[in-house]
PDB file of C-alpha atoms in Angstrom:
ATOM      1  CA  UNK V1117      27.425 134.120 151.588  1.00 52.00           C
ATOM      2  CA  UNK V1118      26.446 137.548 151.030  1.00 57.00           C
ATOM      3  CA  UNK V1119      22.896 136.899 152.611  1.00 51.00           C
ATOM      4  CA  UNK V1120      24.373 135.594 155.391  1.00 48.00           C
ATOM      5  CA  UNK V1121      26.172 138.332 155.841  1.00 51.00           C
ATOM      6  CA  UNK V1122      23.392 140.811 155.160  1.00 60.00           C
ATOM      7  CA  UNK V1123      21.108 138.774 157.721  1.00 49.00           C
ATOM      8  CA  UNK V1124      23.479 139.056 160.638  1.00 51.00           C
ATOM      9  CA  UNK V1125      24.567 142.779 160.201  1.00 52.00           C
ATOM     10  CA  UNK V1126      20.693 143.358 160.085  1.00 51.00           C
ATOM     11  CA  UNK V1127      19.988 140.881 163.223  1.00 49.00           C
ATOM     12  CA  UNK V1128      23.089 143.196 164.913  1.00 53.00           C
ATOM     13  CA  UNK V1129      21.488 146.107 164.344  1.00 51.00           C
ATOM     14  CA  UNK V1130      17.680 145.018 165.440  1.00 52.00           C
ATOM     15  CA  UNK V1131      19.625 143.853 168.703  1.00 53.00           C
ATOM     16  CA  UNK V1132      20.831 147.087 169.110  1.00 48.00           C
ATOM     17  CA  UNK V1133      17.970 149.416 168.593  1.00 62.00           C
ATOM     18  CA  UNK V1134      20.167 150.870 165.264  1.00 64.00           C
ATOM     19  CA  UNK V1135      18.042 149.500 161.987  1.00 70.00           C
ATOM     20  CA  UNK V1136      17.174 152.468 160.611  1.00 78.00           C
ATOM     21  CA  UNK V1137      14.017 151.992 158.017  1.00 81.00           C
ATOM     22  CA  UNK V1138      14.383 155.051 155.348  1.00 88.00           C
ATOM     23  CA  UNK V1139      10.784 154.849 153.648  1.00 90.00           C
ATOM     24  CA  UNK V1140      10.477 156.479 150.527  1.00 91.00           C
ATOM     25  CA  UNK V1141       7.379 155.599 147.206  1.00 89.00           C
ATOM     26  CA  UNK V1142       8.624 152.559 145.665  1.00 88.00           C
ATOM     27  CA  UNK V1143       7.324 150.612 143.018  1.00 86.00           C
ATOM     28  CA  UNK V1144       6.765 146.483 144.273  1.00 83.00           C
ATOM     29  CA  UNK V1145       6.425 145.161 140.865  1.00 83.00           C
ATOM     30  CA  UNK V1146       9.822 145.874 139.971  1.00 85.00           C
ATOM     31  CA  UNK V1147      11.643 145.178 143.456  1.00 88.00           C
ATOM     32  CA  UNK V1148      10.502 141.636 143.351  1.00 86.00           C
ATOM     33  CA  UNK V1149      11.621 140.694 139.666  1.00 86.00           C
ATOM     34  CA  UNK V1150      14.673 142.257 140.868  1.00 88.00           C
ATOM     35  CA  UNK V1151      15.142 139.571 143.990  1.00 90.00           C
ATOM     36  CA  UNK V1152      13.806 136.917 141.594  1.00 88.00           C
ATOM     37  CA  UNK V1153      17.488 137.888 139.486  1.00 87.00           C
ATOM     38  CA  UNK V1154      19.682 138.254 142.440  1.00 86.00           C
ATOM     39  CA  UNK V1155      18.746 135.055 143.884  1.00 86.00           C
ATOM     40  CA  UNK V1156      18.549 133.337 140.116  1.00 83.00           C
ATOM     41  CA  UNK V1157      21.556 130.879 140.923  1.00 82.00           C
ATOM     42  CA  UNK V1158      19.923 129.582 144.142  1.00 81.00           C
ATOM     43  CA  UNK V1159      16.712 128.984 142.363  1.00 82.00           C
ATOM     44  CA  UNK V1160      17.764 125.718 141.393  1.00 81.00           C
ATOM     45  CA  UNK V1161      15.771 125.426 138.129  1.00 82.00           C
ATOM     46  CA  UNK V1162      12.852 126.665 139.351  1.00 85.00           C
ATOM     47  CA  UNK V1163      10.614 128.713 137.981  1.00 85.00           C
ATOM     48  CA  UNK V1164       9.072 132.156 139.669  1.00 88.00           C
ATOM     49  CA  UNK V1165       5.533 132.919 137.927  1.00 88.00           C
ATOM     50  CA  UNK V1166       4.134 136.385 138.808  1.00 85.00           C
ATOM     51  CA  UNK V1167       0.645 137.275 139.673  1.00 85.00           C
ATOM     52  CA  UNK V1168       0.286 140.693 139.388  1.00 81.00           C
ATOM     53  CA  UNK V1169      -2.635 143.173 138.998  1.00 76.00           C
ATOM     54  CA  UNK V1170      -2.099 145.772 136.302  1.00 73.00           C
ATOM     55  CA  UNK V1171      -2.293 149.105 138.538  1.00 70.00           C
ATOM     56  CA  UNK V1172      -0.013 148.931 141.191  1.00 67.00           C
ATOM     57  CA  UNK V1173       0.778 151.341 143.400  1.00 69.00           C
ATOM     58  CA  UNK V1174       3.651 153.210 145.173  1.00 81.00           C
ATOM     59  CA  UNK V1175       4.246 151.793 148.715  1.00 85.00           C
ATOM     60  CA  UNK V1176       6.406 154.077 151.275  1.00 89.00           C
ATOM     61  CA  UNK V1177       9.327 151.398 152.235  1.00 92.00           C
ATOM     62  CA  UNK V1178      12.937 151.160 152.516  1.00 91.00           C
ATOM     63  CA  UNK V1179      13.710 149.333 149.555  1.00 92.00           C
ATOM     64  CA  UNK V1180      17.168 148.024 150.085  1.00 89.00           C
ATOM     65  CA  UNK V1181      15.532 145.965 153.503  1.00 91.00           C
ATOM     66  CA  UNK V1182      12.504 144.893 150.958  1.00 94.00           C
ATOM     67  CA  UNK V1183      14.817 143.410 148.871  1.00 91.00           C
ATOM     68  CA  UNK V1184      16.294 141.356 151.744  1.00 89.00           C
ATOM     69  CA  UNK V1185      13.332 140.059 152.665  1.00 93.00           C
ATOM     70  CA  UNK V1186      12.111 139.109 149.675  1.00 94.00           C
ATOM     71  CA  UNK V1187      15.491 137.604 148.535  1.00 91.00           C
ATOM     72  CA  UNK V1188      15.128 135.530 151.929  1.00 89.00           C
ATOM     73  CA  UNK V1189      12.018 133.967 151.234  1.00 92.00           C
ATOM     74  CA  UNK V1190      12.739 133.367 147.450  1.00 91.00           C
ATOM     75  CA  UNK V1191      15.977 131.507 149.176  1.00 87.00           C
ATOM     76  CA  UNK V1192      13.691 129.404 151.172  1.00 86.00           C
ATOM     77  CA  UNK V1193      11.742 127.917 148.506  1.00 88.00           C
ATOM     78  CA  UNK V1194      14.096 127.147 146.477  1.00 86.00           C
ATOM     79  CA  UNK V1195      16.023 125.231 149.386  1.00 83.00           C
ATOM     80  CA  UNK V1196      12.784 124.048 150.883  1.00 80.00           C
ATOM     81  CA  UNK V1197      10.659 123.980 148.155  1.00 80.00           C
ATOM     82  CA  UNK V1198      11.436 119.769 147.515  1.00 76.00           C
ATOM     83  CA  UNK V1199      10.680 118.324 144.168  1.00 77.00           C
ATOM     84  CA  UNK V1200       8.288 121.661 143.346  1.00 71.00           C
ATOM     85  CA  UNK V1201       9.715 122.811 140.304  1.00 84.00           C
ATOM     86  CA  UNK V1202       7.750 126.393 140.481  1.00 89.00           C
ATOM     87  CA  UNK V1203       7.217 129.670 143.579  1.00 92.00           C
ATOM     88  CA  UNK V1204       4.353 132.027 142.538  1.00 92.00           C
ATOM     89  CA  UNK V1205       5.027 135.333 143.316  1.00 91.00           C
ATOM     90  CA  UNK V1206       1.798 137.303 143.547  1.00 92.00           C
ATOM     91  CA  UNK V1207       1.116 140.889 144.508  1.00 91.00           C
ATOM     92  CA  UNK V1208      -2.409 142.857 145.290  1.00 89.00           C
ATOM     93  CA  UNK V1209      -3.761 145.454 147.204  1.00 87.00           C
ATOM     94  CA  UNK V1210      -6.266 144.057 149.649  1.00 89.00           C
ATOM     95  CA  UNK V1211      -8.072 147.173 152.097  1.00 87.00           C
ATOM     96  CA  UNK V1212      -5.668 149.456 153.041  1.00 88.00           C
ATOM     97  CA  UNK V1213      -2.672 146.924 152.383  1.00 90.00           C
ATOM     98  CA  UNK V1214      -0.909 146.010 149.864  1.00 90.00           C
ATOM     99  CA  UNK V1215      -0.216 142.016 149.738  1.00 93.00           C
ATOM    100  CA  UNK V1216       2.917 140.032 148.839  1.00 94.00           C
ATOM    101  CA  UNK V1217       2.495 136.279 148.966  1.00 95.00           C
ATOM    102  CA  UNK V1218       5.240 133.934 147.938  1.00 94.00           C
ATOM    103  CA  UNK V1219       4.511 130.232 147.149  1.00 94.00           C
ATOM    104  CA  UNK V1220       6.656 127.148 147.044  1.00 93.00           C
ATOM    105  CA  UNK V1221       5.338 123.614 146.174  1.00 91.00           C
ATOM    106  CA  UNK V1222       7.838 121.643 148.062  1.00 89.00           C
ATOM    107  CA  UNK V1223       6.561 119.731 151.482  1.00 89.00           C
ATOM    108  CA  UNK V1224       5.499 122.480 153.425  1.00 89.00           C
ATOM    109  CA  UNK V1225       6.464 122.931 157.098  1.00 87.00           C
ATOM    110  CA  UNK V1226       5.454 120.750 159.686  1.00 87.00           C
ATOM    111  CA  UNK V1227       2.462 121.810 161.381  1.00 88.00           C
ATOM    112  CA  UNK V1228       4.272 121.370 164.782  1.00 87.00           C
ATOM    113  CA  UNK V1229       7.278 123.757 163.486  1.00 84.00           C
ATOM    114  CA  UNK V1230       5.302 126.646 162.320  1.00 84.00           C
ATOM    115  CA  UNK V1231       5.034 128.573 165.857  1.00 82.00           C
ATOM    116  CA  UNK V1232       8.703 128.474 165.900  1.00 79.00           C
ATOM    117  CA  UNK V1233       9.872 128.982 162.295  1.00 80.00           C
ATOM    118  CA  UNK V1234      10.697 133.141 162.897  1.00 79.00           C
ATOM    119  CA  UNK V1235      12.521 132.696 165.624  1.00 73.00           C
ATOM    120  CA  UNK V1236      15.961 133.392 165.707  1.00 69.00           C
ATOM    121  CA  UNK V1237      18.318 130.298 165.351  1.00 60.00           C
ATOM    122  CA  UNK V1238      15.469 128.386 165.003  1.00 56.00           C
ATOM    123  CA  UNK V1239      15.995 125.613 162.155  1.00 62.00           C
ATOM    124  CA  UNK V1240      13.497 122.889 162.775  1.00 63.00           C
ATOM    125  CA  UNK V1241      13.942 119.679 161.603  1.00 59.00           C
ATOM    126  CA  UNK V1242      15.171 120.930 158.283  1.00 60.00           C
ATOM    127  CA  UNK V1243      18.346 119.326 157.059  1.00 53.00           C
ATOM    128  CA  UNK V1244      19.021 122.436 154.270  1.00 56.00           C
ATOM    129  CA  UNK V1245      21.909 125.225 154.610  1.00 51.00           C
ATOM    130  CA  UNK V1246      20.607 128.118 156.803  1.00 54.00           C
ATOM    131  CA  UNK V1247      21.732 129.900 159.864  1.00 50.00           C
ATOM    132  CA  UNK V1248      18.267 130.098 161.527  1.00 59.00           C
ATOM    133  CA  UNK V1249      18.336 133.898 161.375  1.00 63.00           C
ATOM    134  CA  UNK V1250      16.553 134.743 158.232  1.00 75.00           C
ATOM    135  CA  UNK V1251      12.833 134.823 158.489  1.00 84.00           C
ATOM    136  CA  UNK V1252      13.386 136.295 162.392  1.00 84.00           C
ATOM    137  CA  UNK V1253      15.278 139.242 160.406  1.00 85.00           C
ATOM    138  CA  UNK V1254      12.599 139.478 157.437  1.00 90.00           C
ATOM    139  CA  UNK V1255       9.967 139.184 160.517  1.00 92.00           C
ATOM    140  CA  UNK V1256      11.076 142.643 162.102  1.00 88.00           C
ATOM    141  CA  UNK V1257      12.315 144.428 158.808  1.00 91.00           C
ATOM    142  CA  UNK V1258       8.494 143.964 157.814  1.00 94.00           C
ATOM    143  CA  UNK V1259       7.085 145.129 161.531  1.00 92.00           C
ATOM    144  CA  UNK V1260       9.496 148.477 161.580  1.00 89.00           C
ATOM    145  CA  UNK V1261       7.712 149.157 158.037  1.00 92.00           C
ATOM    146  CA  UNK V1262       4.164 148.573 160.260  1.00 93.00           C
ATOM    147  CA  UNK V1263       3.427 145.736 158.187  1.00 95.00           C
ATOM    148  CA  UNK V1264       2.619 141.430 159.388  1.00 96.00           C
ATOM    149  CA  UNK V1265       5.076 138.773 158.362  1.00 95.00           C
ATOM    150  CA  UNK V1266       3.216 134.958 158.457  1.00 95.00           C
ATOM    151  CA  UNK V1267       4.278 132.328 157.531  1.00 93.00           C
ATOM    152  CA  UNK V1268       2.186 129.006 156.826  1.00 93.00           C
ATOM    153  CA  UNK V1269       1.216 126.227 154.361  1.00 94.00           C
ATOM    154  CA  UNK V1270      -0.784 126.665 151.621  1.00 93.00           C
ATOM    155  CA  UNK V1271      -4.199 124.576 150.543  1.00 91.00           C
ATOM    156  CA  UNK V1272      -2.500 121.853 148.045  1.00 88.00           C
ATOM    157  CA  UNK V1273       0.689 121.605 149.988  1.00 87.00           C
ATOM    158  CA  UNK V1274       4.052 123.820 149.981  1.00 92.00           C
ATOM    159  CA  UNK V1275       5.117 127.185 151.856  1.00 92.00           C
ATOM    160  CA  UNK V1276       3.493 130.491 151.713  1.00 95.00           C
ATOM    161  CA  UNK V1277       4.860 133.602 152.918  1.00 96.00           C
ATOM    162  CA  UNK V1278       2.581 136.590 153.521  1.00 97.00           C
ATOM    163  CA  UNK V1279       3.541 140.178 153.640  1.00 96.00           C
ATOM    164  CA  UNK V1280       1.195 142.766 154.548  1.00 95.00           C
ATOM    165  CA  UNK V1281       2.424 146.605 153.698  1.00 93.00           C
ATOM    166  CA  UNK V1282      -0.017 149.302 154.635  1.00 91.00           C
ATOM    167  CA  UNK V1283      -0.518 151.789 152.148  1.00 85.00           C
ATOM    168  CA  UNK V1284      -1.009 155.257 153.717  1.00 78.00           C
ATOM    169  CA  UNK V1285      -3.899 157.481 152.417  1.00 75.00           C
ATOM    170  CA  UNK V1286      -3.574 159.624 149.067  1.00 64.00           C
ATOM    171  CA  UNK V1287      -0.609 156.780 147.625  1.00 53.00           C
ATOM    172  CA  UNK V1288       0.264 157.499 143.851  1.00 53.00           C
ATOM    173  CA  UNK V1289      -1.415 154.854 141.791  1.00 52.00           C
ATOM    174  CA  UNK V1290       0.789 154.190 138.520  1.00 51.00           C
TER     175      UNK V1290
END
């Protein structure tokens, strides 16, 4: 598939010191609708509900690798995410970072799996498509943009996913 694709030309180019991250003011609250569409067929009749503060602001990034990421994850719980019919999607500025958290209601990961789950090839004992690459990619795509990657479970049970972003002094608020 085409993230499959996307994922190992990125993974080729972390190898090789050549991932170039060109950061420019982007607006999050309309990047992750946007990976919400492209990944609509996968979604498997869930739903994506969005949590979203009504200021937002612009956040230096290179939104192209973003969007990867974020399509990534949204892949994940909908393969992972079990009988959980719904991901939440939820965005705020927290200090000097702005927060991206992505929730899926399936099963959750294994406690004994989590250390492993971003590195490359790793696929646990998962029995859904994947190549093992994905969340090692989305891992240093968020760490070239100075930002954390974790990935847990969340108080109730399913996945959550959280992105840090810093957000430099003086950002545009919309």
């Amino acid at each position: 598939t085409i993230r499959l694709v996307e994922n190992l030309l990125s993974l080729s180019r972390i190898d090789n010191e050549k991932l170039t991250v060109k950061k420019k003011p982007e607006a999050l609250e309309e990047i992750v609708p946007q990976a919400v569409r492209t990944v609509s067929g996968k979604l498997g009749g869930r739903t994506v509900h969005y949590d979203m503060p009504e200021e937002l602001l612009l956040v230096p990034m290179d939104a192209t690798l973003i969007m990867q990421v974020l399509c990534n994850i949204l892949d994940n719980a909908a393969k992972h995410g079990g009988s959980g019919k719904r991901i939440i999607a939820s965005l705020r500025r927290e200090a000097d970072n702005y927060v991206i958290r992505i929730r899926d209601f399936g099963p959750g990961i294994p406690p004994a799996e989590l250390p492993y789950v971003k590195q490359k090839f790793y696929k646990g004992s998962s029995k859904a498509r994947g190549s093992g690459i994905g969340l090692a990619v989305c891992d240093e795509i968020i760490t070239r943009h100075g930002g954390t990657f974790e990935i847990g479970n969340a108080d109730g049970g399913g996945a959550l996913v959280t992105i840090t972003l810093p957000i430099p002094p003086h950002t545009e608020h919309r």
